[in-house]
mmCIF file of N, CA and C in Angstrom:
data_model
loop_
_atom_site.group_PDB
_atom_site.id
_atom_site.type_symbol
_atom_site.label_atom_id
_atom_site.label_comp_id
_atom_site.label_asym_id
_atom_site.label_seq_id
_atom_site.Cartn_x
_atom_site.Cartn_y
_atom_site.Cartn_z
ATOM 1 N N UNK A 142 60.572 17.726 -38.800
ATOM 2 C CA UNK A 142 61.113 18.964 -38.301
ATOM 3 C C UNK A 142 61.727 18.773 -36.978
ATOM 4 N N UNK A 143 62.978 19.170 -36.811
ATOM 5 C CA UNK A 143 63.773 19.079 -35.485
ATOM 6 C C UNK A 143 63.410 20.224 -34.646
ATOM 7 N N UNK A 144 63.640 20.073 -33.327
ATOM 8 C CA UNK A 144 63.396 21.137 -32.352
ATOM 9 C C UNK A 144 64.306 22.317 -32.639
ATOM 10 N N UNK A 145 65.445 22.139 -33.125
ATOM 11 C CA UNK A 145 66.284 23.346 -33.362
ATOM 12 C C UNK A 145 65.886 24.204 -34.529
ATOM 13 N N UNK A 146 64.952 23.744 -35.262
ATOM 14 C CA UNK A 146 64.417 24.692 -36.338
ATOM 15 C C UNK A 146 63.162 25.429 -36.029
ATOM 16 N N UNK A 147 62.640 25.130 -34.798
ATOM 17 C CA UNK A 147 61.382 25.805 -34.398
ATOM 18 C C UNK A 147 61.819 27.057 -33.614
ATOM 19 N N UNK A 148 61.184 28.183 -34.031
ATOM 20 C CA UNK A 148 61.428 29.445 -33.385
ATOM 21 C C UNK A 148 60.865 29.353 -31.896
ATOM 22 N N UNK A 149 61.608 29.948 -30.894
ATOM 23 C CA UNK A 149 61.120 29.896 -29.470
ATOM 24 C C UNK A 149 59.882 30.804 -29.399
ATOM 25 N N UNK A 150 59.045 30.466 -28.439
ATOM 26 C CA UNK A 150 57.784 31.256 -28.189
ATOM 27 C C UNK A 150 58.289 32.389 -27.174
ATOM 28 N N UNK A 151 58.000 33.538 -27.548
ATOM 29 C CA UNK A 151 58.313 34.685 -26.696
ATOM 30 C C UNK A 151 57.176 34.947 -25.757
ATOM 31 N N UNK A 152 57.339 34.758 -24.490
ATOM 32 C CA UNK A 152 56.210 34.869 -23.428
ATOM 33 C C UNK A 152 55.972 36.203 -23.113
ATOM 34 N N UNK A 153 57.014 37.099 -23.056
ATOM 35 C CA UNK A 153 56.836 38.461 -22.671
ATOM 36 C C UNK A 153 57.711 39.308 -23.603
ATOM 37 N N UNK A 154 57.334 40.421 -23.991
ATOM 38 C CA UNK A 154 58.176 41.269 -24.958
ATOM 39 C C UNK A 154 59.373 41.653 -24.207
ATOM 40 N N UNK A 155 60.548 41.757 -24.964
ATOM 41 C CA UNK A 155 61.896 41.974 -24.327
ATOM 42 C C UNK A 155 61.869 43.235 -23.417
ATOM 43 N N UNK A 156 61.241 44.268 -23.772
ATOM 44 C CA UNK A 156 61.191 45.491 -22.899
ATOM 45 C C UNK A 156 60.523 45.155 -21.537
ATOM 46 N N UNK A 157 59.786 44.176 -21.413
ATOM 47 C CA UNK A 157 59.097 43.851 -20.128
ATOM 48 C C UNK A 157 59.896 42.891 -19.236
ATOM 49 N N UNK A 158 60.949 42.332 -19.821
ATOM 50 C CA UNK A 158 61.693 41.202 -19.152
ATOM 51 C C UNK A 158 62.459 41.787 -17.864
ATOM 52 N N UNK A 159 62.061 41.350 -16.735
ATOM 53 C CA UNK A 159 62.702 41.717 -15.506
ATOM 54 C C UNK A 159 62.771 40.331 -14.778
ATOM 55 N N UNK A 160 63.636 40.232 -13.742
ATOM 56 C CA UNK A 160 63.737 39.089 -13.037
ATOM 57 C C UNK A 160 62.783 39.007 -11.885
ATOM 58 N N UNK A 161 61.868 38.024 -11.905
ATOM 59 C CA UNK A 161 60.938 37.791 -10.749
ATOM 60 C C UNK A 161 61.495 36.696 -9.931
ATOM 61 N N UNK A 162 60.817 36.468 -8.758
ATOM 62 C CA UNK A 162 61.374 35.340 -7.978
ATOM 63 C C UNK A 162 60.558 34.098 -8.196
ATOM 64 N N UNK A 163 61.264 32.926 -8.196
ATOM 65 C CA UNK A 163 60.480 31.638 -8.380
ATOM 66 C C UNK A 163 59.654 31.418 -7.114
ATOM 67 N N UNK A 164 58.573 30.661 -7.149
ATOM 68 C CA UNK A 164 57.759 30.299 -5.945
ATOM 69 C C UNK A 164 58.171 28.964 -5.505
ATOM 70 N N UNK A 165 58.949 28.909 -4.408
ATOM 71 C CA UNK A 165 59.501 27.644 -3.911
ATOM 72 C C UNK A 165 60.473 27.219 -4.907
ATOM 73 N N UNK A 166 60.511 25.985 -5.419
ATOM 74 C CA UNK A 166 61.379 25.407 -6.393
ATOM 75 C C UNK A 166 60.856 25.555 -7.831
ATOM 76 N N UNK A 167 59.689 26.233 -7.920
ATOM 77 C CA UNK A 167 59.021 26.292 -9.240
ATOM 78 C C UNK A 167 59.458 27.434 -10.005
ATOM 79 N N UNK A 168 59.629 27.301 -11.343
ATOM 80 C CA UNK A 168 60.002 28.429 -12.200
ATOM 81 C C UNK A 168 58.731 29.365 -12.397
ATOM 82 N N UNK A 169 57.545 28.794 -12.276
ATOM 83 C CA UNK A 169 56.338 29.566 -12.387
ATOM 84 C C UNK A 169 55.354 29.113 -11.276
ATOM 85 N N UNK A 170 54.748 30.136 -10.531
ATOM 86 C CA UNK A 170 53.988 29.755 -9.497
ATOM 87 C C UNK A 170 52.885 30.835 -9.280
ATOM 88 N N UNK A 171 51.758 30.466 -8.665
ATOM 89 C CA UNK A 171 50.642 31.299 -8.295
ATOM 90 C C UNK A 171 50.519 31.409 -6.760
ATOM 91 N N UNK A 172 50.246 32.720 -6.359
ATOM 92 C CA UNK A 172 49.993 32.931 -4.903
ATOM 93 C C UNK A 172 48.914 33.953 -4.791
ATOM 94 N N UNK A 173 48.039 33.930 -3.735
ATOM 95 C CA UNK A 173 47.119 34.914 -3.617
ATOM 96 C C UNK A 173 47.735 36.261 -3.373
ATOM 97 N N UNK A 174 47.238 37.340 -3.947
ATOM 98 C CA UNK A 174 47.749 38.628 -3.635
ATOM 99 C C UNK A 174 47.316 39.134 -2.295
ATOM 100 N N UNK A 175 48.140 39.739 -1.562
ATOM 101 C CA UNK A 175 47.788 40.301 -0.261
ATOM 102 C C UNK A 175 47.402 41.763 -0.472
ATOM 103 N N UNK A 176 46.239 42.149 0.106
ATOM 104 C CA UNK A 176 45.776 43.477 0.010
ATOM 105 C C UNK A 176 44.876 43.704 -1.203
ATOM 106 N N UNK A 177 44.670 45.032 -1.440
ATOM 107 C CA UNK A 177 43.845 45.464 -2.564
ATOM 108 C C UNK A 177 44.740 45.759 -3.858
ATOM 109 N N UNK A 178 44.327 45.200 -4.903
ATOM 110 C CA UNK A 178 45.055 45.512 -6.143
ATOM 111 C C UNK A 178 44.230 46.385 -7.017
ATOM 112 N N UNK A 179 44.692 47.434 -7.539
ATOM 113 C CA UNK A 179 43.943 48.453 -8.310
ATOM 114 C C UNK A 179 44.725 48.711 -9.579
ATOM 115 N N UNK A 180 43.985 48.812 -10.648
ATOM 116 C CA UNK A 180 44.519 49.181 -11.938
ATOM 117 C C UNK A 180 43.835 50.438 -12.364
ATOM 118 N N UNK A 181 44.646 51.514 -12.786
ATOM 119 C CA UNK A 181 44.117 52.794 -13.223
ATOM 120 C C UNK A 181 44.673 53.215 -14.458
ATOM 121 N N UNK A 182 43.888 53.999 -15.128
ATOM 122 C CA UNK A 182 44.330 54.764 -16.325
ATOM 123 C C UNK A 182 44.050 56.236 -16.039
ATOM 124 N N UNK A 183 45.148 56.957 -15.703
ATOM 125 C CA UNK A 183 44.911 58.307 -15.220
ATOM 126 C C UNK A 183 44.180 58.254 -13.841
ATOM 127 N N UNK A 184 43.111 58.920 -13.709
ATOM 128 C CA UNK A 184 42.308 58.980 -12.470
ATOM 129 C C UNK A 184 41.170 57.950 -12.530
ATOM 130 N N UNK A 185 41.003 57.126 -13.659
ATOM 131 C CA UNK A 185 39.925 56.294 -13.641
ATOM 132 C C UNK A 185 40.351 54.864 -13.246
ATOM 133 N N UNK A 186 39.545 54.376 -12.368
ATOM 134 C CA UNK A 186 39.802 53.007 -11.816
ATOM 135 C C UNK A 186 39.223 51.951 -12.931
ATOM 136 N N UNK A 187 40.108 51.115 -13.505
ATOM 137 C CA UNK A 187 39.677 50.155 -14.367
ATOM 138 C C UNK A 187 39.319 48.854 -13.637
ATOM 139 N N UNK A 188 40.071 48.499 -12.552
ATOM 140 C CA UNK A 188 39.732 47.280 -11.751
ATOM 141 C C UNK A 188 40.255 47.531 -10.313
ATOM 142 N N UNK A 189 39.468 46.859 -9.459
ATOM 143 C CA UNK A 189 39.971 46.957 -8.027
ATOM 144 C C UNK A 189 39.464 45.689 -7.400
ATOM 145 N N UNK A 190 40.274 44.940 -6.639
ATOM 146 C CA UNK A 190 39.968 43.619 -6.112
ATOM 147 C C UNK A 190 40.817 43.269 -4.807
ATOM 148 N N UNK A 191 40.331 42.509 -3.957
ATOM 149 C CA UNK A 191 41.039 41.909 -2.924
ATOM 150 C C UNK A 191 41.211 40.361 -3.234
ATOM 151 N N UNK A 192 40.833 40.058 -4.489
ATOM 152 C CA UNK A 192 40.897 38.554 -4.846
ATOM 153 C C UNK A 192 41.837 38.280 -5.950
ATOM 154 N N UNK A 193 42.856 39.148 -6.121
ATOM 155 C CA UNK A 193 43.806 38.949 -7.265
ATOM 156 C C UNK A 193 44.781 37.755 -6.996
ATOM 157 N N UNK A 194 45.300 37.255 -8.085
ATOM 158 C CA UNK A 194 46.224 36.140 -8.009
ATOM 159 C C UNK A 194 47.499 36.622 -8.639
ATOM 160 N N UNK A 195 48.603 36.449 -7.892
ATOM 161 C CA UNK A 195 49.894 36.890 -8.399
ATOM 162 C C UNK A 195 50.531 35.639 -9.155
ATOM 163 N N UNK A 196 51.046 35.977 -10.341
ATOM 164 C CA UNK A 196 51.773 34.950 -11.026
ATOM 165 C C UNK A 196 53.283 35.359 -11.146
ATOM 166 N N UNK A 197 54.021 34.488 -10.581
ATOM 167 C CA UNK A 197 55.428 34.705 -10.555
ATOM 168 C C UNK A 197 56.092 33.792 -11.546
ATOM 169 N N UNK A 198 56.952 34.334 -12.422
ATOM 170 C CA UNK A 198 57.523 33.603 -13.545
ATOM 171 C C UNK A 198 58.936 34.157 -13.658
ATOM 172 N N UNK A 199 59.917 33.307 -13.728
ATOM 173 C CA UNK A 199 61.378 33.721 -13.742
ATOM 174 C C UNK A 199 61.553 34.464 -15.082
ATOM 175 N N UNK A 200 62.232 35.631 -14.996
ATOM 176 C CA UNK A 200 62.535 36.465 -16.030
ATOM 177 C C UNK A 200 61.359 37.298 -16.639
ATOM 178 N N UNK A 201 60.275 37.328 -15.937
ATOM 179 C CA UNK A 201 59.086 38.104 -16.296
ATOM 180 C C UNK A 201 58.554 38.900 -15.119
ATOM 181 N N UNK A 202 58.081 40.042 -15.273
ATOM 182 C CA UNK A 202 57.598 40.787 -14.053
ATOM 183 C C UNK A 202 56.321 39.984 -13.490
ATOM 184 N N UNK A 203 56.169 40.166 -12.139
ATOM 185 C CA UNK A 203 55.066 39.654 -11.563
ATOM 186 C C UNK A 203 53.787 40.123 -12.173
ATOM 187 N N UNK A 204 52.836 39.257 -12.470
ATOM 188 C CA UNK A 204 51.563 39.694 -13.135
ATOM 189 C C UNK A 204 50.459 39.452 -12.029
ATOM 190 N N UNK A 205 49.596 40.391 -12.021
ATOM 191 C CA UNK A 205 48.459 40.261 -11.137
ATOM 192 C C UNK A 205 47.150 39.967 -12.054
ATOM 193 N N UNK A 206 46.571 38.823 -11.786
ATOM 194 C CA UNK A 206 45.362 38.344 -12.532
ATOM 195 C C UNK A 206 44.123 38.683 -11.632
ATOM 196 N N UNK A 207 43.251 39.423 -12.269
ATOM 197 C CA UNK A 207 42.069 39.984 -11.587
ATOM 198 C C UNK A 207 40.826 39.404 -12.054
ATOM 199 N N UNK A 208 39.977 38.967 -11.045
ATOM 200 C CA UNK A 208 38.673 38.278 -11.467
ATOM 201 C C UNK A 208 37.891 39.306 -12.342
ATOM 202 N N UNK A 209 37.331 38.695 -13.418
ATOM 203 C CA UNK A 209 36.532 39.465 -14.360
ATOM 204 C C UNK A 209 35.453 40.290 -13.739
ATOM 205 N N UNK A 210 34.822 39.709 -12.674
ATOM 206 C CA UNK A 210 33.736 40.500 -11.948
ATOM 207 C C UNK A 210 34.275 41.752 -11.239
ATOM 208 N N UNK A 211 35.558 41.867 -11.033
ATOM 209 C CA UNK A 211 36.131 43.066 -10.399
ATOM 210 C C UNK A 211 36.831 44.057 -11.423
ATOM 211 N N UNK A 212 36.544 43.819 -12.606
ATOM 212 C CA UNK A 212 37.091 44.716 -13.712
ATOM 213 C C UNK A 212 35.850 45.491 -14.302
ATOM 214 N N UNK A 213 36.100 46.807 -14.610
ATOM 215 C CA UNK A 213 34.996 47.581 -15.276
ATOM 216 C C UNK A 213 35.064 47.312 -16.771
ATOM 217 N N UNK A 214 34.470 46.223 -17.202
ATOM 218 C CA UNK A 214 34.598 45.795 -18.626
ATOM 219 C C UNK A 214 33.950 46.818 -19.612
ATOM 220 N N UNK A 215 33.086 47.715 -19.131
ATOM 221 C CA UNK A 215 32.412 48.773 -19.981
ATOM 222 C C UNK A 215 33.567 49.669 -20.461
ATOM 223 N N UNK A 216 34.762 49.681 -19.721
ATOM 224 C CA UNK A 216 35.851 50.694 -20.141
ATOM 225 C C UNK A 216 36.813 50.038 -21.047
ATOM 226 N N UNK A 217 36.604 48.723 -21.397
ATOM 227 C CA UNK A 217 37.468 48.047 -22.314
ATOM 228 C C UNK A 217 36.723 47.588 -23.619
ATOM 229 N N UNK A 218 37.515 47.385 -24.644
ATOM 230 C CA UNK A 218 36.965 46.985 -25.943
ATOM 231 C C UNK A 218 37.741 45.774 -26.416
ATOM 232 N N UNK A 219 36.935 44.672 -26.696
ATOM 233 C CA UNK A 219 37.611 43.399 -27.249
ATOM 234 C C UNK A 219 38.462 43.722 -28.462
ATOM 235 N N UNK A 220 39.634 43.083 -28.485
ATOM 236 C CA UNK A 220 40.469 43.195 -29.810
ATOM 237 C C UNK A 220 40.923 41.797 -30.064
ATOM 238 N N UNK A 221 41.338 41.649 -31.330
ATOM 239 C CA UNK A 221 41.965 40.327 -31.690
ATOM 240 C C UNK A 221 43.269 40.097 -31.166
ATOM 241 N N UNK A 222 43.536 38.890 -30.762
ATOM 242 C CA UNK A 222 44.863 38.506 -30.308
ATOM 243 C C UNK A 222 44.843 37.098 -29.769
ATOM 244 N N UNK A 223 45.956 36.383 -29.968
ATOM 245 C CA UNK A 223 46.132 35.077 -29.431
ATOM 246 C C UNK A 223 47.645 34.866 -29.168
ATOM 247 N N UNK A 224 48.081 34.373 -28.019
ATOM 248 C CA UNK A 224 49.415 34.095 -27.703
ATOM 249 C C UNK A 224 49.443 32.719 -27.007
ATOM 250 N N UNK A 225 50.559 32.162 -26.995
ATOM 251 C CA UNK A 225 50.712 30.820 -26.431
ATOM 252 C C UNK A 225 51.802 30.928 -25.292
ATOM 253 N N UNK A 226 51.614 30.390 -24.149
ATOM 254 C CA UNK A 226 52.663 30.199 -23.079
ATOM 255 C C UNK A 226 52.702 28.706 -22.769
ATOM 256 N N UNK A 227 53.895 28.039 -22.820
ATOM 257 C CA UNK A 227 53.912 26.671 -22.533
ATOM 258 C C UNK A 227 53.534 26.315 -21.033
ATOM 259 N N UNK A 228 53.499 27.249 -20.191
ATOM 260 C CA UNK A 228 53.029 26.990 -18.849
ATOM 261 C C UNK A 228 51.501 27.225 -18.756
ATOM 262 N N UNK A 229 51.014 28.378 -19.162
ATOM 263 C CA UNK A 229 49.644 28.759 -18.955
ATOM 264 C C UNK A 229 48.663 28.311 -20.014
ATOM 265 N N UNK A 230 49.230 28.213 -21.291
ATOM 266 C CA UNK A 230 48.284 27.813 -22.404
ATOM 267 C C UNK A 230 48.021 28.959 -23.430
ATOM 268 N N UNK A 231 46.827 28.992 -23.853
ATOM 269 C CA UNK A 231 46.450 29.980 -24.891
ATOM 270 C C UNK A 231 45.714 31.103 -24.319
ATOM 271 N N UNK A 232 46.298 32.392 -24.490
ATOM 272 C CA UNK A 232 45.584 33.557 -24.198
ATOM 273 C C UNK A 232 44.925 34.022 -25.453
ATOM 274 N N UNK A 233 43.635 34.094 -25.582
ATOM 275 C CA UNK A 233 42.888 34.401 -26.744
ATOM 276 C C UNK A 233 41.837 35.429 -26.465
ATOM 277 N N UNK A 234 41.870 36.184 -25.356
ATOM 278 C CA UNK A 234 40.975 37.326 -25.080
ATOM 279 C C UNK A 234 41.902 38.458 -24.727
ATOM 280 N N UNK A 235 41.789 39.493 -25.589
ATOM 281 C CA UNK A 235 42.521 40.698 -25.451
ATOM 282 C C UNK A 235 41.622 41.894 -25.454
ATOM 283 N N UNK A 236 42.001 43.016 -24.738
ATOM 284 C CA UNK A 236 41.268 44.215 -24.737
ATOM 285 C C UNK A 236 42.122 45.412 -24.892
ATOM 286 N N UNK A 237 41.569 46.447 -25.426
ATOM 287 C CA UNK A 237 42.129 47.875 -25.353
ATOM 288 C C UNK A 237 41.300 48.711 -24.543
ATOM 289 N N UNK A 238 41.787 49.803 -24.156
ATOM 290 C CA UNK A 238 40.886 50.746 -23.512
ATOM 291 C C UNK A 238 39.857 51.228 -24.478
ATOM 292 N N UNK A 239 38.643 51.332 -24.121
ATOM 293 C CA UNK A 239 37.559 51.858 -25.061
ATOM 294 C C UNK A 239 37.847 53.323 -25.527
ATOM 295 N N UNK A 240 38.559 54.071 -24.631
ATOM 296 C CA UNK A 240 38.876 55.432 -24.906
ATOM 297 C C UNK A 240 40.132 55.557 -25.769
ATOM 298 N N UNK A 241 40.764 54.473 -26.111
ATOM 299 C CA UNK A 241 42.038 54.545 -26.876
ATOM 300 C C UNK A 241 41.753 54.478 -28.387
ATOM 301 N N UNK A 242 41.961 55.483 -29.164
ATOM 302 C CA UNK A 242 41.614 55.492 -30.565
ATOM 303 C C UNK A 242 42.589 54.530 -31.310
ATOM 304 N N UNK A 243 43.795 54.308 -30.836
ATOM 305 C CA UNK A 243 44.693 53.430 -31.543
ATOM 306 C C UNK A 243 44.387 51.885 -31.200
ATOM 307 N N UNK A 244 43.672 51.683 -30.184
ATOM 308 C CA UNK A 244 43.367 50.278 -29.858
ATOM 309 C C UNK A 244 44.510 49.356 -29.293
ATOM 310 N N UNK A 245 45.424 50.057 -28.717
ATOM 311 C CA UNK A 245 46.598 49.376 -28.145
ATOM 312 C C UNK A 245 46.134 48.400 -27.120
ATOM 313 N N UNK A 246 46.757 47.153 -27.055
ATOM 314 C CA UNK A 246 46.373 46.121 -26.071
ATOM 315 C C UNK A 246 46.606 46.676 -24.634
ATOM 316 N N UNK A 247 45.563 46.474 -23.767
ATOM 317 C CA UNK A 247 45.678 46.867 -22.392
ATOM 318 C C UNK A 247 45.623 45.811 -21.404
ATOM 319 N N UNK A 248 44.949 44.619 -21.784
ATOM 320 C CA UNK A 248 44.676 43.497 -20.938
ATOM 321 C C UNK A 248 44.614 42.249 -21.814
ATOM 322 N N UNK A 249 44.774 41.030 -21.065
ATOM 323 C CA UNK A 249 44.612 39.748 -21.731
ATOM 324 C C UNK A 249 44.079 38.827 -20.656
ATOM 325 N N UNK A 250 43.563 37.701 -21.193
ATOM 326 C CA UNK A 250 43.095 36.682 -20.316
ATOM 327 C C UNK A 250 43.338 35.209 -20.957
ATOM 328 N N UNK A 251 43.389 34.349 -20.051
ATOM 329 C CA UNK A 251 43.447 32.858 -20.417
ATOM 330 C C UNK A 251 42.066 32.246 -20.080
ATOM 331 N N UNK A 252 41.107 32.289 -20.971
ATOM 332 C CA UNK A 252 39.775 31.703 -20.609
ATOM 333 C C UNK A 252 39.863 30.216 -20.112
ATOM 334 N N UNK A 253 40.724 29.391 -20.674
ATOM 335 C CA UNK A 253 40.831 27.995 -20.347
ATOM 336 C C UNK A 253 42.349 27.717 -20.254
ATOM 337 N N UNK A 254 42.973 28.192 -19.155
ATOM 338 C CA UNK A 254 44.444 27.888 -18.987
ATOM 339 C C UNK A 254 44.718 26.404 -18.807
ATOM 340 N N UNK A 255 45.985 26.018 -18.898
ATOM 341 C CA UNK A 255 46.323 24.579 -18.536
ATOM 342 C C UNK A 255 45.825 24.391 -17.147
ATOM 343 N N UNK A 256 45.587 23.093 -16.853
ATOM 344 C CA UNK A 256 44.975 22.724 -15.470
ATOM 345 C C UNK A 256 45.858 23.263 -14.299
ATOM 346 N N UNK A 257 47.163 23.306 -14.394
ATOM 347 C CA UNK A 257 47.978 23.710 -13.314
ATOM 348 C C UNK A 257 47.746 25.229 -12.924
ATOM 349 N N UNK A 258 47.133 25.943 -13.926
ATOM 350 C CA UNK A 258 46.950 27.386 -13.779
ATOM 351 C C UNK A 258 45.445 27.709 -13.786
ATOM 352 N N UNK A 259 44.651 26.771 -13.368
ATOM 353 C CA UNK A 259 43.227 27.046 -13.380
ATOM 354 C C UNK A 259 42.756 28.278 -12.672
ATOM 355 N N UNK A 260 43.471 28.704 -11.708
ATOM 356 C CA UNK A 260 43.092 29.754 -10.801
ATOM 357 C C UNK A 260 43.071 31.103 -11.550
ATOM 358 N N UNK A 261 43.779 31.214 -12.705
ATOM 359 C CA UNK A 261 43.753 32.417 -13.491
ATOM 360 C C UNK A 261 42.732 32.391 -14.539
ATOM 361 N N UNK A 262 41.982 31.265 -14.707
ATOM 362 C CA UNK A 262 41.037 31.186 -15.719
ATOM 363 C C UNK A 262 40.017 32.296 -15.674
ATOM 364 N N UNK A 263 39.797 32.932 -16.770
ATOM 365 C CA UNK A 263 38.881 34.112 -16.866
ATOM 366 C C UNK A 263 39.266 35.350 -16.092
ATOM 367 N N UNK A 264 40.402 35.294 -15.459
ATOM 368 C CA UNK A 264 41.005 36.568 -14.852
ATOM 369 C C UNK A 264 41.619 37.385 -15.910
ATOM 370 N N UNK A 265 41.708 38.657 -15.640
ATOM 371 C CA UNK A 265 42.420 39.625 -16.609
ATOM 372 C C UNK A 265 43.790 40.123 -16.017
ATOM 373 N N UNK A 266 44.813 40.146 -16.836
ATOM 374 C CA UNK A 266 46.081 40.750 -16.494
ATOM 375 C C UNK A 266 46.209 42.014 -17.321
ATOM 376 N N UNK A 267 46.978 43.014 -16.849
ATOM 377 C CA UNK A 267 47.083 44.320 -17.529
ATOM 378 C C UNK A 267 48.456 44.635 -17.867
ATOM 379 N N UNK A 268 48.617 45.246 -18.995
ATOM 380 C CA UNK A 268 49.985 45.816 -19.468
ATOM 381 C C UNK A 268 50.514 46.882 -18.566
ATOM 382 N N UNK A 269 51.780 47.112 -18.553
ATOM 383 C CA UNK A 269 52.348 48.236 -17.788
ATOM 384 C C UNK A 269 52.026 49.609 -18.280
ATOM 385 N N UNK A 270 51.273 49.699 -19.339
ATOM 386 C CA UNK A 270 50.821 51.122 -19.751
ATOM 387 C C UNK A 270 49.819 51.634 -18.836
ATOM 388 N N UNK A 271 49.302 50.734 -17.929
ATOM 389 C CA UNK A 271 48.247 51.207 -16.924
ATOM 390 C C UNK A 271 48.969 51.157 -15.570
ATOM 391 N N UNK A 272 48.496 51.918 -14.651
ATOM 392 C CA UNK A 272 49.069 52.051 -13.380
ATOM 393 C C UNK A 272 48.480 50.940 -12.368
ATOM 394 N N UNK A 273 49.438 50.116 -11.827
ATOM 395 C CA UNK A 273 49.086 49.199 -10.876
ATOM 396 C C UNK A 273 49.487 49.593 -9.491
ATOM 397 N N UNK A 274 48.578 49.359 -8.567
ATOM 398 C CA UNK A 274 48.816 49.723 -7.093
ATOM 399 C C UNK A 274 48.385 48.548 -6.337
ATOM 400 N N UNK A 275 49.246 48.250 -5.175
ATOM 401 C CA UNK A 275 48.767 47.165 -4.287
ATOM 402 C C UNK A 275 48.922 47.775 -2.876
ATOM 403 N N UNK A 276 47.790 47.784 -2.174
ATOM 404 C CA UNK A 276 47.855 48.430 -0.785
ATOM 405 C C UNK A 276 47.419 47.298 0.130
ATOM 406 N N UNK A 277 47.888 47.400 1.437
ATOM 407 C CA UNK A 277 47.562 46.456 2.505
ATOM 408 C C UNK A 277 46.123 46.603 2.973
#
């Protein structure tokens, strides 16, 4: 099989594609998030942390990865899902909001990311359907 017959891997859905900035000369990079990162669904705080990691990837929105310990996992329900990113590896932990009867994906995680992205291992990132805020 030649490379031109393999379908490309879509890292982010087209509706989410925005231009982010590269970190230094890298197309993908991690930096510690400054301040408090909070994820909400309506008035309910799903996650709050001062230990988030920002992932910058060209053509993809900045993603904030939050340590599992700072996420209210009782508000989430595990769902099936697996995706592959050539940079980060395999994301095979997905969650919906426990209160969502449709079970739409709300968060994902890379339990064992590629070594260059070890800092996001076990952290959760959230879809734009939830409200993200970052305060100093």
